[in-house]
PDB file of C-alpha atoms and ligand atoms in Angstrom:
ATOM      1  CA  UNK K   1     -22.066 -35.390 -17.243  1.00  0.00           C
ATOM      2  CA  UNK K   2     -19.260 -34.900 -14.729  1.00  0.00           C
ATOM      3  CA  UNK K   3     -17.589 -31.930 -16.361  1.00  0.00           C
ATOM      4  CA  UNK K   4     -20.337 -29.954 -18.098  1.00  0.00           C
ATOM      5  CA  UNK K   5     -23.371 -27.931 -17.094  1.00  0.00           C
ATOM      6  CA  UNK K   6     -26.229 -27.519 -19.543  1.00  0.00           C
ATOM      7  CA  UNK K   7     -29.178 -25.145 -19.311  1.00  0.00           C
ATOM      8  CA  UNK K   8     -31.700 -24.926 -22.125  1.00  0.00           C
ATOM      9  CA  UNK K   9     -34.068 -21.966 -22.066  1.00  0.00           C
ATOM     10  CA  UNK K  10     -36.023 -20.105 -24.757  1.00  0.00           C
ATOM     11  CA  UNK K  11     -34.211 -21.792 -27.645  1.00  0.00           C
ATOM     12  CA  UNK K  12     -30.730 -21.183 -26.217  1.00  0.00           C
ATOM     13  CA  UNK K  13     -28.498 -23.913 -24.793  1.00  0.00           C
ATOM     14  CA  UNK K  14     -25.893 -22.561 -22.377  1.00  0.00           C
ATOM     15  CA  UNK K  15     -23.115 -25.146 -22.169  1.00  0.00           C
ATOM     16  CA  UNK K  16     -20.547 -24.542 -19.419  1.00  0.00           C
ATOM     17  CA  UNK K  17     -17.292 -26.427 -19.093  1.00  0.00           C
ATOM     18  CA  UNK K  18     -17.104 -26.992 -15.382  1.00  0.00           C
ATOM     19  CA  UNK K  19     -13.672 -28.023 -14.092  1.00  0.00           C
ATOM     20  CA  UNK K  20     -12.801 -24.866 -12.155  1.00  0.00           C
ATOM     21  CA  UNK K  21      -9.997 -26.504 -10.130  1.00  0.00           C
ATOM     22  CA  UNK K  22      -7.968 -26.940 -13.332  1.00  0.00           C
ATOM     23  CA  UNK K  23      -9.261 -23.723 -14.942  1.00  0.00           C
ATOM     24  CA  UNK K  24     -11.618 -25.819 -17.108  1.00  0.00           C
ATOM     25  CA  UNK K  25      -8.799 -27.735 -18.796  1.00  0.00           C
ATOM     26  CA  UNK K  26     -10.033 -30.326 -21.281  1.00  0.00           C
ATOM     27  CA  UNK K  27      -9.323 -33.939 -20.373  1.00  0.00           C
ATOM     28  CA  UNK K  28     -10.499 -36.883 -22.488  1.00  0.00           C
ATOM     29  CA  UNK K  29     -13.596 -37.383 -20.371  1.00  0.00           C
ATOM     30  CA  UNK K  30     -14.649 -33.751 -20.914  1.00  0.00           C
ATOM     31  CA  UNK K  31     -14.014 -34.004 -24.662  1.00  0.00           C
ATOM     32  CA  UNK K  32     -16.172 -37.146 -24.835  1.00  0.00           C
ATOM     33  CA  UNK K  33     -18.915 -35.432 -22.844  1.00  0.00           C
ATOM     34  CA  UNK K  34     -18.849 -32.387 -25.145  1.00  0.00           C
ATOM     35  CA  UNK K  35     -19.116 -34.684 -28.154  1.00  0.00           C
ATOM     36  CA  UNK K  36     -22.064 -36.618 -26.800  1.00  0.00           C
ATOM     37  CA  UNK K  37     -23.822 -33.463 -25.540  1.00  0.00           C
ATOM     38  CA  UNK K  38     -23.513 -31.834 -28.990  1.00  0.00           C
ATOM     39  CA  UNK K  39     -24.782 -35.017 -30.646  1.00  0.00           C
ATOM     40  CA  UNK K  40     -27.957 -34.582 -28.593  1.00  0.00           C
ATOM     41  CA  UNK K  41     -28.196 -30.823 -29.114  1.00  0.00           C
ATOM     42  CA  UNK K  42     -27.778 -30.982 -32.884  1.00  0.00           C
ATOM     43  CA  UNK K  43     -30.918 -33.149 -33.062  1.00  0.00           C
ATOM     44  CA  UNK K  44     -32.888 -30.916 -30.687  1.00  0.00           C
ATOM     45  CA  UNK K  45     -35.129 -28.715 -32.829  1.00  0.00           C
ATOM     46  CA  UNK K  46     -36.022 -26.552 -29.829  1.00  0.00           C
ATOM     47  CA  UNK K  47     -32.420 -25.376 -29.583  1.00  0.00           C
ATOM     48  CA  UNK K  48     -31.487 -22.653 -32.069  1.00  0.00           C
ATOM     49  CA  UNK K  49     -28.282 -21.260 -30.541  1.00  0.00           C
ATOM     50  CA  UNK K  50     -25.597 -22.862 -28.375  1.00  0.00           C
ATOM     51  CA  UNK K  51     -23.508 -20.602 -26.133  1.00  0.00           C
ATOM     52  CA  UNK K  52     -20.293 -22.160 -24.829  1.00  0.00           C
ATOM     53  CA  UNK K  53     -18.539 -20.763 -21.775  1.00  0.00           C
ATOM     54  CA  UNK K  54     -16.312 -21.789 -18.859  1.00  0.00           C
ATOM     55  CA  UNK K  55     -17.185 -21.817 -15.178  1.00  0.00           C
ATOM     56  CA  UNK K  56     -15.796 -19.147 -12.876  1.00  0.00           C
ATOM     57  CA  UNK K  57     -14.516 -15.675 -13.681  1.00  0.00           C
ATOM     58  CA  UNK K  58     -10.894 -16.478 -14.410  1.00  0.00           C
ATOM     59  CA  UNK K  59     -10.819 -18.969 -17.205  1.00  0.00           C
ATOM     60  CA  UNK K  60     -12.789 -20.011 -20.256  1.00  0.00           C
ATOM     61  CA  UNK K  61     -10.626 -23.083 -20.961  1.00  0.00           C
ATOM     62  CA  UNK K  62      -6.912 -23.190 -20.010  1.00  0.00           C
ATOM     63  CA  UNK K  63      -6.135 -25.789 -22.672  1.00  0.00           C
ATOM     64  CA  UNK K  64      -5.917 -29.524 -22.895  1.00  0.00           C
ATOM     65  CA  UNK K  65      -5.277 -31.177 -19.534  1.00  0.00           C
ATOM     66  CA  UNK K  66      -1.501 -31.216 -19.114  1.00  0.00           C
ATOM     67  CA  UNK K  67      -1.691 -33.658 -16.180  1.00  0.00           C
ATOM     68  CA  UNK K  68      -3.347 -36.212 -18.479  1.00  0.00           C
ATOM     69  CA  UNK K  69      -0.984 -35.543 -21.402  1.00  0.00           C
ATOM     70  CA  UNK K  70       2.304 -35.616 -19.487  1.00  0.00           C
ATOM     71  CA  UNK K  71       2.576 -39.428 -19.525  1.00  0.00           C
ATOM     72  CA  UNK K  72       0.530 -40.076 -22.653  1.00  0.00           C
ATOM     73  CA  UNK K  73       2.108 -42.018 -25.513  1.00  0.00           C
ATOM     74  CA  UNK K  74       2.139 -40.875 -29.137  1.00  0.00           C
ATOM     75  CA  UNK K  75      -0.828 -43.140 -29.845  1.00  0.00           C
ATOM     76  CA  UNK K  76      -2.761 -41.743 -26.869  1.00  0.00           C
ATOM     77  CA  UNK K  77      -1.968 -38.178 -27.942  1.00  0.00           C
ATOM     78  CA  UNK K  78      -3.357 -38.937 -31.384  1.00  0.00           C
ATOM     79  CA  UNK K  79      -6.541 -40.428 -29.930  1.00  0.00           C
ATOM     80  CA  UNK K  80      -7.011 -37.292 -27.816  1.00  0.00           C
ATOM     81  CA  UNK K  81      -6.512 -35.117 -30.915  1.00  0.00           C
ATOM     82  CA  UNK K  82      -9.095 -37.128 -32.841  1.00  0.00           C
ATOM     83  CA  UNK K  83     -11.562 -36.951 -29.966  1.00  0.00           C
ATOM     84  CA  UNK K  84     -11.233 -33.164 -29.918  1.00  0.00           C
ATOM     85  CA  UNK K  85     -11.502 -33.061 -33.676  1.00  0.00           C
ATOM     86  CA  UNK K  86     -14.827 -34.895 -33.606  1.00  0.00           C
ATOM     87  CA  UNK K  87     -16.237 -32.785 -30.779  1.00  0.00           C
ATOM     88  CA  UNK K  88     -15.018 -29.418 -32.109  1.00  0.00           C
ATOM     89  CA  UNK K  89     -16.187 -30.121 -35.667  1.00  0.00           C
ATOM     90  CA  UNK K  90     -19.682 -30.516 -34.245  1.00  0.00           C
ATOM     91  CA  UNK K  91     -19.638 -26.879 -33.055  1.00  0.00           C
ATOM     92  CA  UNK K  92     -18.500 -25.862 -36.514  1.00  0.00           C
ATOM     93  CA  UNK K  93     -20.971 -27.935 -38.510  1.00  0.00           C
ATOM     94  CA  UNK K  94     -24.091 -28.361 -36.383  1.00  0.00           C
ATOM     95  CA  UNK K  95     -27.176 -26.678 -37.886  1.00  0.00           C
ATOM     96  CA  UNK K  96     -27.555 -24.361 -34.907  1.00  0.00           C
ATOM     97  CA  UNK K  97     -25.441 -21.244 -34.387  1.00  0.00           C
ATOM     98  CA  UNK K  98     -22.625 -21.628 -31.859  1.00  0.00           C
ATOM     99  CA  UNK K  99     -21.241 -18.690 -29.865  1.00  0.00           C
ATOM    100  CA  UNK K 100     -18.165 -18.904 -27.644  1.00  0.00           C
ATOM    101  CA  UNK K 101     -18.553 -16.609 -24.635  1.00  0.00           C
ATOM    102  CA  UNK K 102     -14.872 -16.380 -23.722  1.00  0.00           C
ATOM    103  CA  UNK K 103     -14.847 -15.393 -20.059  1.00  0.00           C
ATOM    104  CA  UNK K 104     -11.122 -15.559 -19.264  1.00  0.00           C
ATOM    105  CA  UNK K 105      -8.099 -17.615 -20.330  1.00  0.00           C
ATOM    106  CA  UNK K 106      -8.525 -19.234 -23.738  1.00  0.00           C
ATOM    107  CA  UNK K 107      -5.225 -21.039 -24.077  1.00  0.00           C
ATOM    108  CA  UNK K 108      -4.230 -23.899 -26.355  1.00  0.00           C
ATOM    109  CA  UNK K 109      -7.280 -26.140 -26.609  1.00  0.00           C
ATOM    110  CA  UNK K 110      -9.301 -23.252 -25.119  1.00  0.00           C
ATOM    111  CA  UNK K 111      -8.488 -20.954 -28.013  1.00  0.00           C
ATOM    112  CA  UNK K 112      -9.065 -23.905 -30.343  1.00  0.00           C
ATOM    113  CA  UNK K 113     -12.528 -24.786 -29.026  1.00  0.00           C
ATOM    114  CA  UNK K 114     -13.511 -21.090 -29.245  1.00  0.00           C
ATOM    115  CA  UNK K 115     -12.321 -21.009 -32.866  1.00  0.00           C
ATOM    116  CA  UNK K 116     -14.556 -23.951 -33.743  1.00  0.00           C
ATOM    117  CA  UNK K 117     -17.614 -21.892 -32.774  1.00  0.00           C
ATOM    118  CA  UNK K 118     -19.293 -19.666 -35.354  1.00  0.00           C
ATOM    119  CA  UNK K 119     -18.911 -16.447 -33.349  1.00  0.00           C
ATOM    120  CA  UNK K 120     -16.625 -15.412 -30.464  1.00  0.00           C
ATOM    121  CA  UNK K 121     -17.401 -12.763 -27.863  1.00  0.00           C
ATOM    122  CA  UNK K 122     -14.745 -12.105 -25.215  1.00  0.00           C
ATOM    123  CA  UNK K 123     -14.894 -10.489 -21.797  1.00  0.00           C
ATOM    124  CA  UNK K 124     -12.398  -7.678 -21.190  1.00  0.00           C
ATOM    125  CA  UNK K 125     -10.207  -9.930 -19.012  1.00  0.00           C
ATOM    126  CA  UNK K 126      -9.965 -12.719 -21.621  1.00  0.00           C
ATOM    127  CA  UNK K 127      -6.521 -13.740 -22.812  1.00  0.00           C
ATOM    128  CA  UNK K 128      -5.657 -15.855 -25.821  1.00  0.00           C
ATOM    129  CA  UNK K 129      -2.581 -17.943 -26.645  1.00  0.00           C
ATOM    130  CA  UNK K 130      -1.389 -21.111 -28.303  1.00  0.00           C
ATOM    131  CA  UNK K 131       1.292 -22.130 -25.758  1.00  0.00           C
ATOM    132  CA  UNK K 132       1.840 -25.680 -27.069  1.00  0.00           C
ATOM    133  CA  UNK K 133       5.311 -25.193 -28.568  1.00  0.00           C
ATOM    134  CA  UNK K 134       6.455 -24.135 -25.089  1.00  0.00           C
ATOM    135  CA  UNK K 135       5.315 -27.552 -23.849  1.00  0.00           C
ATOM    136  CA  UNK K 136       7.211 -29.449 -26.530  1.00  0.00           C
ATOM    137  CA  UNK K 137       4.151 -30.161 -28.658  1.00  0.00           C
ATOM    138  CA  UNK K 138       2.133 -28.270 -31.251  1.00  0.00           C
ATOM    139  CA  UNK K 139      -1.486 -27.141 -31.269  1.00  0.00           C
ATOM    140  CA  UNK K 140      -3.414 -30.359 -31.722  1.00  0.00           C
ATOM    141  CA  UNK K 141      -7.082 -29.441 -31.461  1.00  0.00           C
ATOM    142  CA  UNK K 142      -7.279 -27.493 -34.731  1.00  0.00           C
ATOM    143  CA  UNK K 143      -5.050 -24.505 -33.895  1.00  0.00           C
ATOM    144  CA  UNK K 144      -2.644 -24.806 -36.807  1.00  0.00           C
ATOM    145  CA  UNK K 145      -5.575 -24.929 -39.216  1.00  0.00           C
ATOM    146  CA  UNK K 146      -8.339 -22.725 -37.819  1.00  0.00           C
ATOM    147  CA  UNK K 147      -6.141 -19.887 -36.494  1.00  0.00           C
ATOM    148  CA  UNK K 148      -4.481 -19.370 -39.885  1.00  0.00           C
ATOM    149  CA  UNK K 149      -7.889 -19.342 -41.571  1.00  0.00           C
ATOM    150  CA  UNK K 150      -9.481 -17.022 -39.014  1.00  0.00           C
ATOM    151  CA  UNK K 151      -6.752 -14.405 -38.686  1.00  0.00           C
ATOM    152  CA  UNK K 152      -4.042 -14.992 -41.255  1.00  0.00           C
ATOM    153  CA  UNK K 153      -1.078 -17.277 -41.775  1.00  0.00           C
ATOM    154  CA  UNK K 154       1.552 -14.815 -40.551  1.00  0.00           C
ATOM    155  CA  UNK K 155      -0.292 -13.903 -37.346  1.00  0.00           C
ATOM    156  CA  UNK K 156      -1.098 -17.575 -36.658  1.00  0.00           C
ATOM    157  CA  UNK K 157       2.568 -18.469 -37.028  1.00  0.00           C
ATOM    158  CA  UNK K 158       3.610 -15.613 -34.746  1.00  0.00           C
ATOM    159  CA  UNK K 159       1.155 -16.683 -32.003  1.00  0.00           C
ATOM    160  CA  UNK K 160       2.101 -20.353 -32.296  1.00  0.00           C
ATOM    161  CA  UNK K 161       5.890 -19.869 -32.532  1.00  0.00           C
ATOM    162  CA  UNK K 162       6.198 -17.202 -29.784  1.00  0.00           C
ATOM    163  CA  UNK K 163       3.442 -18.611 -27.486  1.00  0.00           C
ATOM    164  CA  UNK K 164       2.696 -14.931 -26.692  1.00  0.00           C
ATOM    165  CA  UNK K 165      -0.498 -14.296 -24.757  1.00  0.00           C
ATOM    166  CA  UNK K 166      -2.669 -11.589 -26.322  1.00  0.00           C
ATOM    167  CA  UNK K 167      -5.386  -9.450 -24.756  1.00  0.00           C
ATOM    168  CA  UNK K 168      -9.062  -9.528 -25.690  1.00  0.00           C
ATOM    169  CA  UNK K 169      -8.676  -6.148 -27.439  1.00  0.00           C
ATOM    170  CA  UNK K 170      -5.749  -7.434 -29.497  1.00  0.00           C
ATOM    171  CA  UNK K 171      -7.714 -10.608 -30.314  1.00  0.00           C
ATOM    172  CA  UNK K 172     -10.557  -8.372 -31.532  1.00  0.00           C
ATOM    173  CA  UNK K 173      -8.187  -6.202 -33.558  1.00  0.00           C
ATOM    174  CA  UNK K 174      -6.816  -9.224 -35.456  1.00  0.00           C
ATOM    175  CA  UNK K 175     -10.251 -10.776 -36.001  1.00  0.00           C
ATOM    176  CA  UNK K 176      -9.927 -13.646 -33.547  1.00  0.00           C
ATOM    177  CA  UNK K 177     -12.989 -12.392 -31.644  1.00  0.00           C
ATOM    178  CA  UNK K 178     -15.963 -10.389 -32.853  1.00  0.00           C
ATOM    179  CA  UNK K 179     -16.659  -8.279 -29.743  1.00  0.00           C
ATOM    180  CA  UNK K 180     -15.202  -7.462 -26.329  1.00  0.00           C
ATOM    181  CA  UNK K 181     -17.605  -6.673 -23.485  1.00  0.00           C
ATOM    182  CA  UNK K 182     -17.388  -6.272 -19.690  1.00  0.00           C
ATOM    183  CA  UNK K 183     -17.329  -9.657 -17.990  1.00  0.00           C
ATOM    184  CA  UNK K 184     -20.555  -9.054 -16.039  1.00  0.00           C
ATOM    185  CA  UNK K 185     -22.378  -8.472 -19.339  1.00  0.00           C
ATOM    186  CA  UNK K 186     -20.877 -11.329 -21.332  1.00  0.00           C
ATOM    187  CA  UNK K 187     -23.630 -13.953 -21.119  1.00  0.00           C
ATOM    188  CA  UNK K 188     -26.440 -11.401 -21.480  1.00  0.00           C
ATOM    189  CA  UNK K 189     -24.663  -9.930 -24.505  1.00  0.00           C
ATOM    190  CA  UNK K 190     -24.435 -13.402 -26.108  1.00  0.00           C
ATOM    191  CA  UNK K 191     -28.064 -14.162 -25.223  1.00  0.00           C
ATOM    192  CA  UNK K 192     -29.164 -10.860 -26.792  1.00  0.00           C
ATOM    193  CA  UNK K 193     -27.253 -11.771 -29.964  1.00  0.00           C
ATOM    194  CA  UNK K 194     -28.901 -15.209 -29.850  1.00  0.00           C
ATOM    195  CA  UNK K 195     -32.264 -13.431 -29.623  1.00  0.00           C
ATOM    196  CA  UNK K 196     -31.524 -11.443 -32.797  1.00  0.00           C
ATOM    197  CA  UNK K 197     -30.410 -14.634 -34.557  1.00  0.00           C
ATOM    198  CA  UNK K 198     -33.548 -16.499 -33.487  1.00  0.00           C
ATOM    199  CA  UNK K 199     -35.794 -13.880 -35.107  1.00  0.00           C
ATOM    200  CA  UNK K 200     -34.572 -15.230 -38.442  1.00  0.00           C
ATOM    201  CA  UNK K 201     -35.347 -18.483 -40.237  1.00  0.00           C
ATOM    202  CA  UNK K 202     -33.449 -21.443 -38.703  1.00  0.00           C
ATOM    203  CA  UNK K 203     -33.181 -23.334 -41.983  1.00  0.00           C
ATOM    204  CA  UNK K 204     -31.972 -20.246 -43.835  1.00  0.00           C
ATOM    205  CA  UNK K 205     -29.299 -19.856 -41.153  1.00  0.00           C
ATOM    206  CA  UNK K 206     -28.330 -23.556 -41.253  1.00  0.00           C
ATOM    207  CA  UNK K 207     -28.004 -23.460 -45.048  1.00  0.00           C
ATOM    208  CA  UNK K 208     -26.024 -20.204 -44.934  1.00  0.00           C
ATOM    209  CA  UNK K 209     -23.696 -21.769 -42.335  1.00  0.00           C
ATOM    210  CA  UNK K 210     -23.175 -24.770 -44.606  1.00  0.00           C
ATOM    211  CA  UNK K 211     -22.478 -22.522 -47.626  1.00  0.00           C
ATOM    212  CA  UNK K 212     -19.983 -20.364 -45.707  1.00  0.00           C
ATOM    213  CA  UNK K 213     -18.152 -23.327 -44.131  1.00  0.00           C
ATOM    214  CA  UNK K 214     -17.942 -25.430 -47.284  1.00  0.00           C
ATOM    215  CA  UNK K 215     -17.268 -22.513 -49.612  1.00  0.00           C
ATOM    216  CA  UNK K 216     -14.524 -21.074 -47.388  1.00  0.00           C
ATOM    217  CA  UNK K 217     -12.229 -24.000 -48.103  1.00  0.00           C
ATOM    218  CA  UNK K 218     -13.223 -24.425 -51.746  1.00  0.00           C
ATOM    219  CA  UNK K 219     -12.462 -22.286 -54.789  1.00  0.00           C
ATOM    220  CA  UNK K 220     -14.832 -19.377 -55.432  1.00  0.00           C
ATOM    221  CA  UNK K 221     -16.617 -21.028 -58.353  1.00  0.00           C
ATOM    222  CA  UNK K 222     -17.377 -24.178 -56.306  1.00  0.00           C
ATOM    223  CA  UNK K 223     -18.575 -22.047 -53.416  1.00  0.00           C
ATOM    224  CA  UNK K 224     -20.830 -19.954 -55.635  1.00  0.00           C
ATOM    225  CA  UNK K 225     -22.346 -23.067 -57.240  1.00  0.00           C
ATOM    226  CA  UNK K 226     -23.028 -24.545 -53.811  1.00  0.00           C
ATOM    227  CA  UNK K 227     -24.595 -21.252 -52.728  1.00  0.00           C
ATOM    228  CA  UNK K 228     -26.904 -21.223 -55.779  1.00  0.00           C
ATOM    229  CA  UNK K 229     -28.019 -24.785 -55.018  1.00  0.00           C
ATOM    230  CA  UNK K 230     -28.677 -24.088 -51.344  1.00  0.00           C
ATOM    231  CA  UNK K 231     -30.398 -20.803 -52.278  1.00  0.00           C
ATOM    232  CA  UNK K 232     -32.724 -22.850 -54.500  1.00  0.00           C
ATOM    233  CA  UNK K 233     -33.292 -25.366 -51.724  1.00  0.00           C
ATOM    234  CA  UNK K 234     -34.379 -22.595 -49.342  1.00  0.00           C
ATOM    235  CA  UNK K 235     -37.241 -21.764 -51.743  1.00  0.00           C
ATOM    236  CA  UNK K 236     -38.797 -25.125 -50.845  1.00  0.00           C
ATOM    237  CA  UNK K 237     -39.277 -24.113 -47.194  1.00  0.00           C
ATOM    238  CA  UNK K 238     -42.411 -22.845 -45.503  1.00  0.00           C
ATOM    239  CA  UNK K 239     -40.245 -20.191 -43.842  1.00  0.00           C
ATOM    240  CA  UNK K 240     -39.395 -18.637 -47.231  1.00  0.00           C
ATOM    241  CA  UNK K 241     -43.107 -18.192 -47.921  1.00  0.00           C
ATOM    242  CA  UNK K 242     -43.675 -16.779 -44.451  1.00  0.00           C
ATOM    243  CA  UNK K 243     -40.664 -14.411 -44.533  1.00  0.00           C
ATOM    244  CA  UNK K 244     -41.537 -12.942 -47.915  1.00  0.00           C
ATOM    245  CA  UNK K 245     -45.285 -12.785 -47.246  1.00  0.00           C
ATOM    246  CA  UNK K 246     -44.631 -10.956 -43.971  1.00  0.00           C
ATOM    247  CA  UNK K 247     -42.525  -8.410 -45.845  1.00  0.00           C
ATOM    248  CA  UNK K 248     -45.190  -7.840 -48.487  1.00  0.00           C
ATOM    249  CA  UNK K 249     -47.904  -7.572 -45.822  1.00  0.00           C
ATOM    250  CA  UNK K 250     -45.672  -5.112 -43.901  1.00  0.00           C
ATOM    251  CA  UNK K 251     -45.832  -7.451 -40.877  1.00  0.00           C
ATOM    252  CA  UNK K 252     -42.959  -7.220 -38.384  1.00  0.00           C
ATOM    253  CA  UNK K 253     -43.708 -10.482 -36.578  1.00  0.00           C
ATOM    254  CA  UNK K 254     -42.861 -13.582 -38.561  1.00  0.00           C
ATOM    255  CA  UNK K 255     -43.890 -17.081 -37.661  1.00  0.00           C
ATOM    256  CA  UNK K 256     -40.868 -19.137 -38.676  1.00  0.00           C
ATOM    257  CA  UNK K 257     -41.333 -22.834 -38.012  1.00  0.00           C
ATOM    258  CA  UNK K 258     -37.965 -24.199 -39.127  1.00  0.00           C
ATOM    259  CA  UNK K 259     -39.451 -26.111 -42.046  1.00  0.00           C
TER     260      UNK K 259
HETATM  261  N1  CAA T 301      -4.029 -28.575 -17.666  1.00  0.00           N
HETATM  262  C1  CAA T 301      -4.096 -29.050 -16.403  1.00  0.00           C
HETATM  263  N2  CAA T 301      -4.174 -28.239 -15.326  1.00  0.00           N
HETATM  264  C2  CAA T 301      -4.177 -26.925 -15.528  1.00  0.00           C
HETATM  265  C3  CAA T 301      -4.100 -26.366 -16.801  1.00  0.00           C
HETATM  266  C4  CAA T 301      -4.039 -27.258 -17.911  1.00  0.00           C
HETATM  267  N3  CAA T 301      -4.013 -26.825 -19.178  1.00  0.00           N
HETATM  268  N4  CAA T 301      -4.108 -25.023 -16.691  1.00  0.00           N
HETATM  269  C5  CAA T 301      -4.183 -24.761 -15.381  1.00  0.00           C
HETATM  270  N5  CAA T 301      -4.226 -25.910 -14.673  1.00  0.00           N
HETATM  271  C6  CAA T 301      -4.309 -26.066 -13.221  1.00  0.00           C
HETATM  272  C7  CAA T 301      -2.981 -25.753 -12.555  1.00  0.00           C
HETATM  273  O1  CAA T 301      -2.111 -26.876 -12.622  1.00  0.00           O
HETATM  274  C8  CAA T 301      -3.425 -25.421 -11.159  1.00  0.00           C
HETATM  275  O2  CAA T 301      -3.698 -26.622 -10.484  1.00  0.00           O
HETATM  276  P1  CAA T 301      -3.255 -26.795  -8.917  1.00  0.00           P
HETATM  277  O3  CAA T 301      -4.065 -25.744  -8.206  1.00  0.00           O
HETATM  278  O4  CAA T 301      -3.676 -28.191  -8.604  1.00  0.00           O
HETATM  279  O5  CAA T 301      -1.792 -26.523  -8.869  1.00  0.00           O
HETATM  280  C9  CAA T 301      -4.751 -24.735 -11.375  1.00  0.00           C
HETATM  281  O6  CAA T 301      -5.195 -25.087 -12.690  1.00  0.00           O
HETATM  282  C10 CAA T 301      -4.638 -23.206 -11.321  1.00  0.00           C
HETATM  283  O7  CAA T 301      -3.626 -22.822 -12.236  1.00  0.00           O
HETATM  284  P2  CAA T 301      -2.381 -21.883 -11.814  1.00  0.00           P
HETATM  285  O8  CAA T 301      -2.050 -22.047 -10.379  1.00  0.00           O
HETATM  286  O9  CAA T 301      -1.285 -22.123 -12.795  1.00  0.00           O
HETATM  287  O10 CAA T 301      -3.055 -20.444 -12.023  1.00  0.00           O
HETATM  288  P3  CAA T 301      -2.308 -19.104 -12.448  1.00  0.00           P
HETATM  289  O11 CAA T 301      -3.321 -18.015 -12.267  1.00  0.00           O
HETATM  290  O12 CAA T 301      -1.009 -18.951 -11.761  1.00  0.00           O
HETATM  291  O13 CAA T 301      -2.030 -19.288 -14.031  1.00  0.00           O
HETATM  292  C11 CAA T 301      -2.532 -19.935 -16.293  1.00  0.00           C
HETATM  293  C12 CAA T 301      -3.079 -19.428 -14.924  1.00  0.00           C
HETATM  294  C13 CAA T 301      -1.695 -18.821 -16.927  1.00  0.00           C
HETATM  295  C14 CAA T 301      -3.736 -20.237 -17.143  1.00  0.00           C
HETATM  296  C15 CAA T 301      -1.643 -21.181 -16.057  1.00  0.00           C
HETATM  297  O14 CAA T 301      -2.383 -22.108 -15.285  1.00  0.00           O
HETATM  298  C16 CAA T 301      -1.233 -21.869 -17.325  1.00  0.00           C
HETATM  299  O15 CAA T 301      -0.310 -21.414 -17.983  1.00  0.00           O
HETATM  300  N6  CAA T 301      -1.897 -22.988 -17.658  1.00  0.00           N
HETATM  301  C17 CAA T 301      -1.510 -23.840 -18.769  1.00  0.00           C
HETATM  302  C18 CAA T 301      -1.923 -23.189 -20.085  1.00  0.00           C
HETATM  303  C19 CAA T 301      -1.432 -24.043 -21.241  1.00  0.00           C
HETATM  304  O16 CAA T 301      -0.273 -24.254 -21.445  1.00  0.00           O
HETATM  305  N7  CAA T 301      -2.402 -24.506 -22.035  1.00  0.00           N
HETATM  306  C20 CAA T 301      -2.123 -25.317 -23.206  1.00  0.00           C
HETATM  307  C21 CAA T 301      -2.232 -26.759 -22.871  1.00  0.00           C
HETATM  308  S1  CAA T 301      -1.664 -27.780 -24.196  1.00  0.00           S
HETATM  309  C22 CAA T 301      -2.949 -27.843 -25.269  1.00  0.00           C
HETATM  310  O17 CAA T 301      -3.977 -27.222 -25.104  1.00  0.00           O
HETATM  311  C23 CAA T 301      -2.711 -28.737 -26.438  1.00  0.00           C
HETATM  312  C24 CAA T 301      -3.669 -28.586 -27.528  1.00  0.00           C
HETATM  313  O18 CAA T 301      -3.425 -28.105 -28.596  1.00  0.00           O
HETATM  314  C25 CAA T 301      -4.975 -29.075 -27.361  1.00  0.00           C
END
């Protein structure tokens, strides 16, 4: 991997986009590497949480790589959009929990990759924007779809049409990020959250993630039926027996095995 760093420790994969000279902008090679790295991680049963961040203290991801896009044709632009779609959908749908640790600029494709993660935590210096319309294009890595769903349609339109950059606190206020923390504490904060997540049953979490994601875009009745089915499925797991037995035995420590 030329553009990524990966550390796996104690069930947590820390994935760092590492192109500091271009503020971690996403070129096609980086998108392909993210896709193939997530394909490996989603099969890795030792990994329960993936934390995504950018290298350096200035930028999470400053967007898609403008130097690659400037001479790209319509067909090449579409291929790039589809590559990002495949990679970003993996963050959204993989069985593990994904947390974006947004450590600086999250612009264009940077905001979009963060939005494809389950949870976003920003450092105090983080800034968010969808500047694409100022470049003569539109958000192409999910921004027109995920931003409207995550905040609301009006706010998404305002961010996309004005290209305004918003602070981490404003992003938190509108629901684009869950928490804002000092930059020096960002990764530890995300790892501590990962620790709390990993105390719970991995299959229960994976099924809940599936129910939330699928139900969010369906009507309520369809979502509730799916939830009932997945709820039933969870009763077939060893972890259900363990979780409930531990409660009844007044045991704090649970031995979840992910089966
Ligand atoms: N693509 C390619 N290179 C980028 C880049 C990007 N998205 N963002 C920054 N860089 C490069 C700069 O060209 C510069 O390179 P050189 O040192 O070789 O000149 C280097 O990173 C440092 O950037 P700046 O000198 O501009 O740093 P700054 O502190 O003055 O500004 C910034 C920082 C506000 C983030 C500014 O770099 C910027 O506005 N970047 C572009 C942000 C943007 O428009 N992103 C959206 C891209 S389009 C997109 O993402 C489409 C989509 O939907 C997927």
